[in-house]
Amino acid sequence: MPSQLRADLMDIAMAIPEKSRVLDLGCGDGDLLAYLRDERGCVVRGVEIDEEHVMEAVAQGVPVMRADLDDGLAMYQDQSFDYVVLSMALQEVRHPAALMTEILRVGRHALVSYPNFAHWRVRWYLMLKGRMPVSKHIPYSWHETPSIHHTTIPDFAELVGQVGGVVENSLYLASDSTGESREVHSFPRWRAESVIALVGRPRCEGSGAEGSGARS
């Protein structure tokens, strides 16, 4: 088990009930899945394209399939997981809508984290310098970045709706003066640097509503 999870991964872990079936897409070295298995009794699976990360996850005893997320999730049956995690990777895939459709097919819920491109520092940087910003959550020059689909909070909610889902809850995060992550409660479209969204399908009696925190 990892000695300490990255702060945003811990927020995701705390939103997942014990003994859930969890699929982590782009699982990296498997730290989140190892934590969920060891500390929350979850049944875990991972998908990762980087061979070195796959080996690191396997070394932790995490079952990982090496695959490209843009190829879809045909290897998994409908509703075979309680939660599907996609952490800071949606902006890097070629076809976000297709992937979100697959996520909602194989999972009852999804926890998706992404950088908010409408954060006030990004807007300010563009206004003052007229150049693509570089920051903690967008750390690459425009020509080097793996992110090919920047998004904002309304844009993400619109995408989810287009593929038949609903944003049930969101946790909005920003860095404080010490660099530590903290929750944002007011004006999240401007102040949140990153978002963790709980996504599901609309209930029969209603379509659900976007809330203020992803913690269960």
Coordinates of N, CA and C in Angstrom, one line a residue:
M1 N 0.8 -1.2 0.0 CA 0.0 0.0 0.0 C 0.9 1.2 0.0
P2 N 0.5 2.3 -0.8 CA 1.3 3.5 -0.8 C 1.3 4.2 0.6
S3 N 2.4 4.8 0.9 CA 2.5 5.5 2.2 C 1.5 6.7 2.3
Q4 N 1.4 7.3 1.2 CA 0.5 8.5 1.2 C 0.0 8.8 -0.2
L5 N -1.3 8.9 -0.3 CA -1.9 9.2 -1.6 C -1.8 10.7 -1.9
R6 N -1.7 11.0 -3.2 CA -1.9 12.4 -3.6 C -3.2 12.9 -3.1
A7 N -3.2 14.2 -2.8 CA -4.4 14.8 -2.1 C -5.7 14.6 -2.9
D8 N -5.6 14.8 -4.3 CA -6.8 14.7 -5.0 C -7.3 13.2 -5.1
L9 N -6.3 12.3 -5.1 CA -6.7 10.9 -5.1 C -7.3 10.5 -3.8
M10 N -6.9 11.1 -2.7 CA -7.5 10.8 -1.4 C -8.9 11.3 -1.4
D11 N -9.2 12.4 -2.0 CA -10.5 12.9 -2.1 C -11.4 12.0 -2.8
I12 N -10.9 11.4 -3.9 CA -11.6 10.4 -4.7 C -11.9 9.2 -3.9
A13 N -10.8 8.7 -3.2 CA -10.9 7.5 -2.4 C -12.0 7.6 -1.3
M14 N -12.1 8.8 -0.7 CA -13.1 9.0 0.4 C -14.5 9.1 -0.1
A15 N -14.7 9.3 -1.4 CA -16.0 9.4 -2.0 C -16.5 8.0 -2.4
I16 N -15.7 7.0 -2.3 CA -16.0 5.6 -2.8 C -16.4 4.8 -1.5
P17 N -17.6 4.3 -1.5 CA -18.0 3.4 -0.3 C -17.1 2.2 -0.2
E18 N -17.0 1.7 1.0 CA -16.3 0.4 1.2 C -16.9 -0.7 0.4
K19 N -16.0 -1.6 0.0 CA -16.4 -2.9 -0.6 C -17.0 -2.6 -2.0
S20 N -16.8 -1.5 -2.6 CA -17.3 -1.2 -4.0 C -16.4 -1.9 -5.0
R21 N -17.0 -2.1 -6.2 CA -16.2 -2.6 -7.3 C -15.7 -1.4 -8.1
V22 N -14.4 -1.2 -8.2 CA -13.9 0.0 -8.8 C -13.0 -0.3 -10.0
L23 N -13.2 0.5 -11.0 CA -12.3 0.5 -12.2 C -11.6 1.9 -12.3
D24 N -10.3 1.9 -12.3 CA -9.6 3.1 -12.5 C -9.0 3.2 -13.9
L25 N -9.4 4.2 -14.7 CA -8.9 4.3 -16.0 C -7.7 5.3 -16.0
G26 N -6.6 4.9 -16.6 CA -5.4 5.7 -16.5 C -4.9 5.6 -15.1
C27 N -4.8 4.4 -14.6 CA -4.5 4.2 -13.1 C -3.1 4.5 -12.7
G28 N -2.2 4.8 -13.7 CA -0.8 5.1 -13.3 C -0.2 3.9 -12.6
D29 N 0.5 4.2 -11.4 CA 1.2 3.2 -10.7 C 0.3 2.3 -9.8
G30 N -1.0 2.6 -9.8 CA -1.9 1.8 -9.0 C -2.1 2.2 -7.6
D31 N -1.5 3.3 -7.2 CA -1.6 3.7 -5.8 C -3.0 3.8 -5.2
L32 N -3.9 4.5 -6.0 CA -5.3 4.6 -5.6 C -6.0 3.3 -5.4
L33 N -5.8 2.4 -6.4 CA -6.4 1.1 -6.3 C -5.9 0.3 -5.2
A34 N -4.6 0.4 -4.9 CA -4.0 -0.4 -3.8 C -4.6 0.1 -2.5
Y35 N -4.8 1.5 -2.4 CA -5.4 2.0 -1.2 C -6.8 1.6 -1.0
L36 N -7.6 1.6 -2.1 CA -9.0 1.2 -2.0 C -9.1 -0.3 -1.6
R37 N -8.2 -1.1 -2.2 CA -8.2 -2.5 -1.8 C -7.9 -2.8 -0.4
D38 N -6.8 -2.1 0.1 CA -6.3 -2.4 1.4 C -7.0 -1.7 2.6
E39 N -7.5 -0.5 2.3 CA -8.1 0.3 3.4 C -9.6 0.3 3.3
R40 N -10.2 0.1 2.2 CA -11.7 0.1 2.0 C -12.3 -1.1 1.5
G41 N -11.5 -2.2 1.4 CA -12.0 -3.5 1.1 C -12.7 -3.6 -0.3
C42 N -12.2 -2.7 -1.2 CA -12.8 -2.7 -2.6 C -12.2 -3.8 -3.5
V43 N -13.0 -4.2 -4.5 CA -12.5 -5.1 -5.5 C -12.1 -4.1 -6.7
V44 N -10.8 -4.2 -7.1 CA -10.3 -3.2 -7.9 C -9.7 -3.8 -9.2
R45 N -9.8 -2.9 -10.3 CA -9.2 -3.2 -11.6 C -8.7 -1.9 -12.1
G46 N -7.7 -2.0 -13.0 CA -7.1 -0.8 -13.6 C -6.9 -0.9 -15.1
V47 N -6.8 0.2 -15.8 CA -6.4 0.2 -17.2 C -5.4 1.3 -17.3
E48 N -4.3 1.0 -18.0 CA -3.2 1.9 -18.1 C -2.4 1.7 -19.4
I49 N -2.0 2.7 -20.1 CA -1.3 2.5 -21.4 C 0.2 2.5 -21.2
D50 N 0.8 3.1 -20.2 CA 2.2 3.2 -20.0 C 2.7 1.9 -19.4
E51 N 3.6 1.2 -20.1 CA 4.1 -0.1 -19.6 C 4.8 -0.1 -18.3
E52 N 5.6 1.0 -18.1 CA 6.3 1.1 -16.8 C 5.3 1.3 -15.6
H53 N 4.3 2.1 -15.8 CA 3.3 2.2 -14.8 C 2.5 0.9 -14.5
V54 N 2.3 0.2 -15.6 CA 1.6 -1.1 -15.5 C 2.4 -2.0 -14.6
M55 N 3.7 -2.1 -14.8 CA 4.6 -2.9 -14.0 C 4.6 -2.5 -12.5
E56 N 4.6 -1.2 -12.3 CA 4.6 -0.6 -10.9 C 3.3 -1.1 -10.2
A57 N 2.2 -1.0 -10.9 CA 0.9 -1.4 -10.4 C 0.9 -2.9 -10.1
V58 N 1.3 -3.7 -11.0 CA 1.4 -5.1 -10.8 C 2.3 -5.5 -9.6
A59 N 3.3 -4.7 -9.4 CA 4.2 -5.0 -8.3 C 3.5 -4.8 -6.9
Q60 N 2.4 -3.9 -7.0 CA 1.6 -3.7 -5.8 C 0.5 -4.7 -5.7
G61 N 0.4 -5.7 -6.6 CA -0.6 -6.7 -6.6 C -1.9 -6.2 -7.2
V62 N -1.9 -5.1 -7.9 CA -3.1 -4.5 -8.5 C -3.3 -5.1 -9.9
P63 N -4.4 -5.7 -10.2 CA -4.7 -6.2 -11.5 C -4.9 -5.1 -12.5
V64 N -4.1 -5.0 -13.5 CA -4.1 -3.9 -14.5 C -4.0 -4.4 -15.9
M65 N -4.9 -3.9 -16.8 CA -4.8 -4.2 -18.2 C -4.2 -3.1 -19.0
R66 N -3.2 -3.4 -19.8 CA -2.6 -2.4 -20.6 C -3.5 -2.1 -21.9
A67 N -4.0 -0.9 -22.0 CA -4.9 -0.6 -23.1 C -4.9 0.9 -23.3
D68 N -5.3 1.3 -24.5 CA -5.5 2.7 -24.8 C -7.0 3.1 -24.5
L69 N -7.3 4.1 -23.7 CA -8.7 4.4 -23.4 C -9.4 4.8 -24.6
D70 N -8.8 5.4 -25.6 CA -9.5 5.7 -26.9 C -10.0 4.5 -27.7
D71 N -9.5 3.3 -27.3 CA -10.0 2.1 -28.0 C -11.3 1.6 -27.3
G72 N -11.8 2.3 -26.3 CA -13.0 1.9 -25.6 C -12.8 0.9 -24.5
L73 N -14.0 0.4 -24.0 CA -14.0 -0.5 -22.8 C -14.8 -1.8 -23.1
A74 N -14.6 -2.3 -24.4 CA -15.4 -3.4 -24.8 C -15.1 -4.7 -24.0
M75 N -14.0 -4.7 -23.3 CA -13.6 -5.8 -22.5 C -14.4 -6.0 -21.2
Y76 N -15.2 -4.9 -20.9 CA -16.0 -4.9 -19.6 C -17.5 -4.9 -20.0
Q77 N -18.2 -5.7 -19.2 CA -19.7 -5.8 -19.4 C -20.4 -4.6 -18.8
D78 N -21.6 -4.4 -19.2 CA -22.5 -3.3 -18.8 C -22.6 -3.4 -17.2
Q79 N -22.5 -2.2 -16.6 CA -22.7 -2.1 -15.1 C -21.9 -3.1 -14.3
S80 N -20.7 -3.4 -14.7 CA -19.9 -4.4 -14.0 C -19.1 -3.7 -12.9
F81 N -19.2 -2.4 -12.7 CA -18.5 -1.7 -11.6 C -19.4 -0.7 -10.9
D82 N -19.2 -0.6 -9.6 CA -20.0 0.4 -8.9 C -19.4 1.9 -9.2
Y83 N -18.1 2.0 -9.3 CA -17.5 3.3 -9.6 C -16.4 3.1 -10.6
V84 N -16.4 4.0 -11.6 CA -15.3 4.1 -12.6 C -14.6 5.5 -12.3
V85 N -13.3 5.4 -12.1 CA -12.5 6.6 -11.8 C -11.7 7.0 -13.1
L86 N -11.8 8.3 -13.4 CA -11.0 8.9 -14.5 C -10.3 10.2 -13.9
S87 N -9.1 10.1 -13.5 CA -8.4 11.2 -12.7 C -7.5 11.9 -13.6
M88 N -7.8 13.2 -13.9 CA -7.0 14.1 -14.7 C -6.5 13.5 -16.0
A89 N -7.4 12.8 -16.7 CA -7.1 12.2 -18.0 C -8.1 12.5 -19.1
L90 N -9.3 13.0 -18.7 CA -10.3 13.2 -19.7 C -9.8 14.2 -20.8
Q91 N -9.0 15.2 -20.4 CA -8.6 16.2 -21.4 C -7.5 15.7 -22.3
E92 N -7.0 14.4 -22.0 CA -5.9 13.9 -22.8 C -6.4 12.9 -23.8
V93 N -7.6 12.4 -23.8 CA -8.1 11.4 -24.7 C -8.6 12.1 -26.0
R94 N -8.6 11.4 -27.1 CA -9.0 12.0 -28.4 C -10.5 12.2 -28.5
H95 N -11.3 11.3 -27.8 CA -12.7 11.3 -28.0 C -13.4 11.3 -26.6
P96 N -13.4 12.4 -25.9 CA -14.0 12.4 -24.5 C -15.5 12.0 -24.5
A97 N -16.3 12.3 -25.4 CA -17.7 11.9 -25.4 C -17.8 10.4 -25.5
A98 N -17.0 9.8 -26.4 CA -17.1 8.3 -26.5 C -16.6 7.6 -25.3
L99 N -15.6 8.2 -24.6 CA -15.1 7.6 -23.4 C -16.1 7.7 -22.3
M100 N -16.8 8.9 -22.1 CA -17.8 9.1 -21.1 C -19.0 8.2 -21.3
T101 N -19.3 7.9 -22.6 CA -20.4 7.0 -22.9 C -20.1 5.6 -22.4
E102 N -18.8 5.2 -22.6 CA -18.4 3.9 -22.2 C -18.3 3.8 -20.7
I103 N -17.9 4.8 -20.0 CA -17.8 4.9 -18.6 C -19.2 4.7 -18.0
L104 N -20.2 5.4 -18.5 CA -21.5 5.2 -18.0 C -22.2 3.9 -18.3
R105 N -21.6 3.2 -19.3 CA -22.1 1.9 -19.7 C -21.6 0.8 -18.7
V106 N -20.3 0.9 -18.3 CA -19.7 -0.1 -17.5 C -19.8 0.2 -16.0
G107 N -20.1 1.4 -15.6 CA -20.2 1.8 -14.2 C -21.5 2.4 -13.8
R108 N -21.9 2.1 -12.5 CA -23.1 2.8 -12.0 C -22.9 4.2 -11.7
H109 N -21.6 4.6 -11.3 CA -21.2 6.0 -11.1 C -19.8 6.2 -11.6
A110 N -19.5 7.4 -11.8 CA -18.1 7.7 -12.2 C -17.6 8.9 -11.4
L111 N -16.3 8.9 -11.1 CA -15.7 10.0 -10.4 C -14.6 10.5 -11.4
V112 N -14.9 11.7 -11.9 CA -14.0 12.3 -13.0 C -13.4 13.6 -12.4
S113 N -12.1 13.7 -12.4 CA -11.4 14.9 -12.1 C -10.8 15.5 -13.3
Y114 N -10.8 16.9 -13.3 CA -10.2 17.6 -14.5 C -9.8 19.0 -14.1
P115 N -8.9 19.6 -14.8 CA -8.5 21.0 -14.5 C -9.6 21.9 -15.1
N116 N -9.9 23.0 -14.4 CA -10.9 24.0 -14.8 C -10.2 25.1 -15.6
F117 N -10.3 25.1 -16.9 CA -9.6 26.0 -17.8 C -10.2 27.5 -17.6
A118 N -11.3 27.6 -16.9 CA -11.9 29.0 -16.7 C -11.5 29.6 -15.4
H119 N -10.5 29.0 -14.7 CA -10.0 29.6 -13.4 C -9.5 31.0 -13.7
W120 N -9.7 31.9 -12.7 CA -9.4 33.3 -12.9 C -8.0 33.5 -13.3
R121 N -7.0 32.7 -12.8 CA -5.6 33.0 -13.2 C -5.4 32.7 -14.7
V122 N -6.1 31.7 -15.2 CA -6.0 31.4 -16.6 C -6.6 32.5 -17.4
R123 N -7.8 33.0 -17.0 CA -8.4 34.2 -17.7 C -7.5 35.4 -17.7
W124 N -6.9 35.6 -16.5 CA -6.0 36.8 -16.3 C -4.8 36.7 -17.2
Y125 N -4.2 35.5 -17.2 CA -3.0 35.3 -18.0 C -3.3 35.5 -19.5
L126 N -4.4 35.0 -19.9 CA -4.7 35.2 -21.3 C -5.0 36.6 -21.7
M127 N -5.7 37.3 -20.8 CA -6.0 38.7 -21.0 C -4.7 39.6 -21.0
L128 N -3.8 39.3 -20.0 CA -2.6 40.2 -19.9 C -1.5 39.9 -21.0
K129 N -1.3 38.6 -21.2 CA -0.2 38.1 -22.0 C -0.6 37.7 -23.4
G130 N -1.9 37.3 -23.5 CA -2.4 36.8 -24.8 C -1.7 35.5 -25.2
R131 N -1.3 34.7 -24.2 CA -0.6 33.5 -24.5 C -1.2 32.4 -23.7
M132 N -1.1 31.1 -24.1 CA -1.6 30.0 -23.4 C -0.9 29.9 -22.0
P133 N -1.7 29.7 -20.9 CA -1.1 29.8 -19.6 C -0.4 28.5 -19.2
V134 N 0.6 28.6 -18.3 CA 1.3 27.4 -17.7 C 1.1 27.6 -16.2
S135 N 0.6 26.5 -15.6 CA 0.3 26.6 -14.1 C 0.5 25.2 -13.5
K136 N 0.2 25.1 -12.2 CA 0.3 23.8 -11.5 C -0.6 22.7 -12.2
H137 N -1.8 23.1 -12.5 CA -2.7 22.2 -13.1 C -2.6 22.1 -14.6
I138 N -2.0 23.1 -15.3 CA -1.7 23.1 -16.7 C -0.2 23.3 -16.9
P139 N 0.6 22.3 -16.6 CA 2.0 22.5 -16.4 C 2.9 22.5 -17.7
Y140 N 2.3 22.4 -18.9 CA 3.1 22.3 -20.1 C 2.9 23.4 -21.0
S141 N 3.9 23.7 -21.8 CA 3.7 24.7 -22.9 C 2.7 24.1 -23.9
W142 N 2.0 25.0 -24.6 CA 0.9 24.6 -25.5 C 1.3 23.5 -26.5
H143 N 2.6 23.5 -27.0 CA 3.0 22.6 -28.0 C 3.6 21.3 -27.4
E144 N 3.6 21.2 -26.1 CA 4.1 20.0 -25.4 C 3.1 19.3 -24.6
T145 N 1.9 20.0 -24.4 CA 0.9 19.4 -23.4 C 0.3 18.2 -24.0
P146 N 0.0 17.2 -23.1 CA -0.8 16.0 -23.5 C -2.3 16.4 -23.5
S147 N -2.6 17.5 -22.9 CA -4.0 17.9 -22.9 C -4.5 18.5 -24.2
I148 N -5.4 17.8 -24.8 CA -5.9 18.3 -26.2 C -7.3 18.8 -26.1
H149 N -8.0 18.6 -25.0 CA -9.4 19.1 -24.9 C -9.6 19.8 -23.5
H150 N -9.1 21.0 -23.4 CA -9.4 21.8 -22.2 C -10.9 22.0 -22.0
T151 N -11.3 22.0 -20.7 CA -12.7 22.1 -20.4 C -13.0 23.1 -19.2
T152 N -14.2 23.4 -19.1 CA -14.7 24.2 -17.9 C -15.8 23.5 -17.2
I153 N -16.2 24.0 -16.1 CA -17.3 23.4 -15.4 C -18.6 23.3 -16.2
P154 N -19.1 24.3 -16.8 CA -20.3 24.2 -17.6 C -20.1 23.3 -18.8
D155 N -18.9 23.3 -19.4 CA -18.7 22.5 -20.6 C -18.7 21.0 -20.2
F156 N -18.1 20.7 -19.1 CA -18.1 19.3 -18.7 C -19.5 18.8 -18.4
A157 N -20.3 19.6 -17.7 CA -21.7 19.2 -17.4 C -22.5 19.1 -18.7
E158 N -22.3 19.9 -19.7 CA -23.0 19.8 -20.9 C -22.6 18.5 -21.6
L159 N -21.3 18.1 -21.6 CA -20.8 16.9 -22.2 C -21.5 15.7 -21.5
V160 N -21.5 15.7 -20.2 CA -22.2 14.6 -19.5 C -23.6 14.4 -19.9
G161 N -24.3 15.6 -20.0 CA -25.7 15.5 -20.4 C -25.9 15.0 -21.8
Q162 N -25.0 15.3 -22.7 CA -25.1 14.9 -24.1 C -25.0 13.4 -24.2
V163 N -24.2 12.7 -23.3 CA -24.0 11.3 -23.3 C -25.0 10.5 -22.4
G164 N -26.0 11.3 -21.9 CA -27.1 10.6 -21.1 C -26.8 10.5 -19.7
G165 N -25.8 11.3 -19.2 CA -25.5 11.3 -17.7 C -25.9 12.5 -17.0
V166 N -25.6 12.6 -15.8 CA -25.9 13.8 -15.0 C -24.8 14.0 -13.9
V167 N -24.4 15.2 -13.7 CA -23.4 15.5 -12.7 C -24.2 15.6 -11.4
E168 N -24.0 14.6 -10.5 CA -24.8 14.5 -9.3 C -24.2 15.3 -8.2
N169 N -22.9 15.5 -8.2 CA -22.2 16.3 -7.2 C -20.8 16.7 -7.7
S170 N -20.3 17.8 -7.1 CA -18.9 18.2 -7.5 C -18.2 18.7 -6.3
L171 N -16.9 18.4 -6.3 CA -16.0 18.9 -5.3 C -15.0 19.9 -6.0
Y172 N -15.1 21.2 -5.6 CA -14.3 22.2 -6.3 C -13.0 22.5 -5.4
L173 N -11.8 22.5 -6.1 CA -10.6 22.6 -5.3 C -9.7 23.7 -5.9
A174 N -9.0 24.3 -5.0 CA -8.0 25.3 -5.4 C -6.8 25.3 -4.4
S175 N -5.7 25.8 -4.8 CA -4.5 25.8 -3.9 C -4.5 27.1 -3.0
D176 N -4.2 26.9 -1.7 CA -4.1 28.1 -0.8 C -2.7 28.7 -0.9
S177 N -2.3 29.6 -0.1 CA -1.0 30.3 -0.2 C 0.1 29.4 0.1
T178 N -0.1 28.3 0.8 CA 1.0 27.3 1.1 C 1.1 26.3 0.0
G179 N 0.2 26.3 -1.0 CA 0.2 25.3 -2.0 C -0.6 24.1 -1.8
E180 N -1.2 24.1 -0.6 CA -2.1 22.9 -0.2 C -3.5 23.1 -0.9
S181 N -4.1 22.0 -1.2 CA -5.4 22.0 -1.8 C -6.5 22.3 -0.8
R182 N -7.5 23.1 -1.2 CA -8.6 23.4 -0.3 C -9.9 23.4 -1.1
E183 N -11.0 23.2 -0.4 CA -12.3 23.2 -1.1 C -12.8 24.6 -1.3
V184 N -13.4 24.8 -2.5 CA -13.9 26.1 -2.9 C -15.5 26.0 -2.8
H185 N -16.1 27.0 -2.1 CA -17.5 26.9 -1.9 C -18.3 28.0 -2.7
S186 N -17.6 29.1 -3.0 CA -18.3 30.2 -3.7 C -17.6 30.5 -5.0
F187 N -18.4 30.8 -6.0 CA -17.9 31.2 -7.4 C -17.0 30.1 -7.9
P188 N -17.3 28.8 -7.9 CA -16.4 27.8 -8.3 C -16.0 27.9 -9.8
R189 N -16.8 28.5 -10.6 CA -16.5 28.6 -12.1 C -15.2 29.5 -12.3
W190 N -15.1 30.4 -11.3 CA -13.9 31.3 -11.4 C -12.8 30.9 -10.5
R191 N -13.1 30.3 -9.4 CA -12.1 30.1 -8.3 C -11.6 28.6 -8.2
A192 N -12.2 27.7 -8.8 CA -11.8 26.3 -8.7 C -10.7 26.0 -9.8
E193 N -9.5 25.5 -9.3 CA -8.5 25.1 -10.3 C -8.7 23.8 -10.8
S194 N -9.3 22.9 -10.0 CA -9.7 21.6 -10.5 C -11.0 21.1 -9.9
V195 N -11.6 20.1 -10.5 CA -12.9 19.6 -10.1 C -12.9 18.1 -10.0
I196 N -13.6 17.6 -9.0 CA -13.9 16.1 -8.9 C -15.4 16.0 -9.0
A197 N -15.9 15.4 -10.1 CA -17.3 15.3 -10.3 C -17.8 13.9 -10.2
L198 N -18.9 13.8 -9.4 CA -19.6 12.5 -9.3 C -20.7 12.4 -10.4
V199 N -20.5 11.5 -11.3 CA -21.4 11.4 -12.5 C -22.2 10.1 -12.4
G200 N -23.5 10.2 -12.8 CA -24.3 9.0 -12.9 C -25.3 9.1 -13.9
R201 N -26.3 8.2 -13.9 CA -27.4 8.3 -14.9 C -28.6 8.9 -14.2
P202 N -29.5 9.7 -14.8 CA -30.6 10.3 -14.2 C -31.5 9.2 -13.6
R203 N -32.0 9.5 -12.4 CA -33.0 8.6 -11.7 C -34.3 8.7 -12.5
C204 N -35.1 7.6 -12.3 CA -36.4 7.6 -13.0 C -37.3 8.7 -12.7
E205 N -37.2 9.1 -11.4 CA -38.1 10.2 -10.9 C -37.6 11.6 -11.2
G206 N -36.3 11.7 -11.7 CA -35.8 13.0 -12.0 C -34.5 13.0 -12.5
S207 N -33.9 14.1 -12.9 CA -32.6 14.1 -13.6 C -31.5 14.4 -12.7
G208 N -31.8 14.6 -11.4 CA -30.7 14.9 -10.5 C -30.3 16.4 -10.6
A209 N -29.3 16.7 -9.8 CA -28.8 18.1 -9.8 C -27.3 18.2 -9.5
E210 N -26.7 19.2 -10.0 CA -25.3 19.4 -9.6 C -25.2 20.0 -8.2
G211 N -24.3 19.4 -7.4 CA -24.2 19.8 -6.0 C -22.9 20.6 -5.7
S212 N -22.5 20.6 -4.4 CA -21.4 21.4 -4.1 C -20.2 20.6 -3.5
G213 N -20.4 19.2 -3.4 CA -19.2 18.4 -3.0 C -19.4 17.0 -3.4
A214 N -18.2 16.4 -3.7 CA -18.3 15.0 -4.2 C -18.1 14.0 -3.0
R215 N -17.9 14.4 -1.8 CA -17.7 13.5 -0.8 C -19.0 12.8 -0.4
S216 N -19.0 11.5 -0.2 CA -20.2 10.7 0.2 C -20.4 10.8 1.7

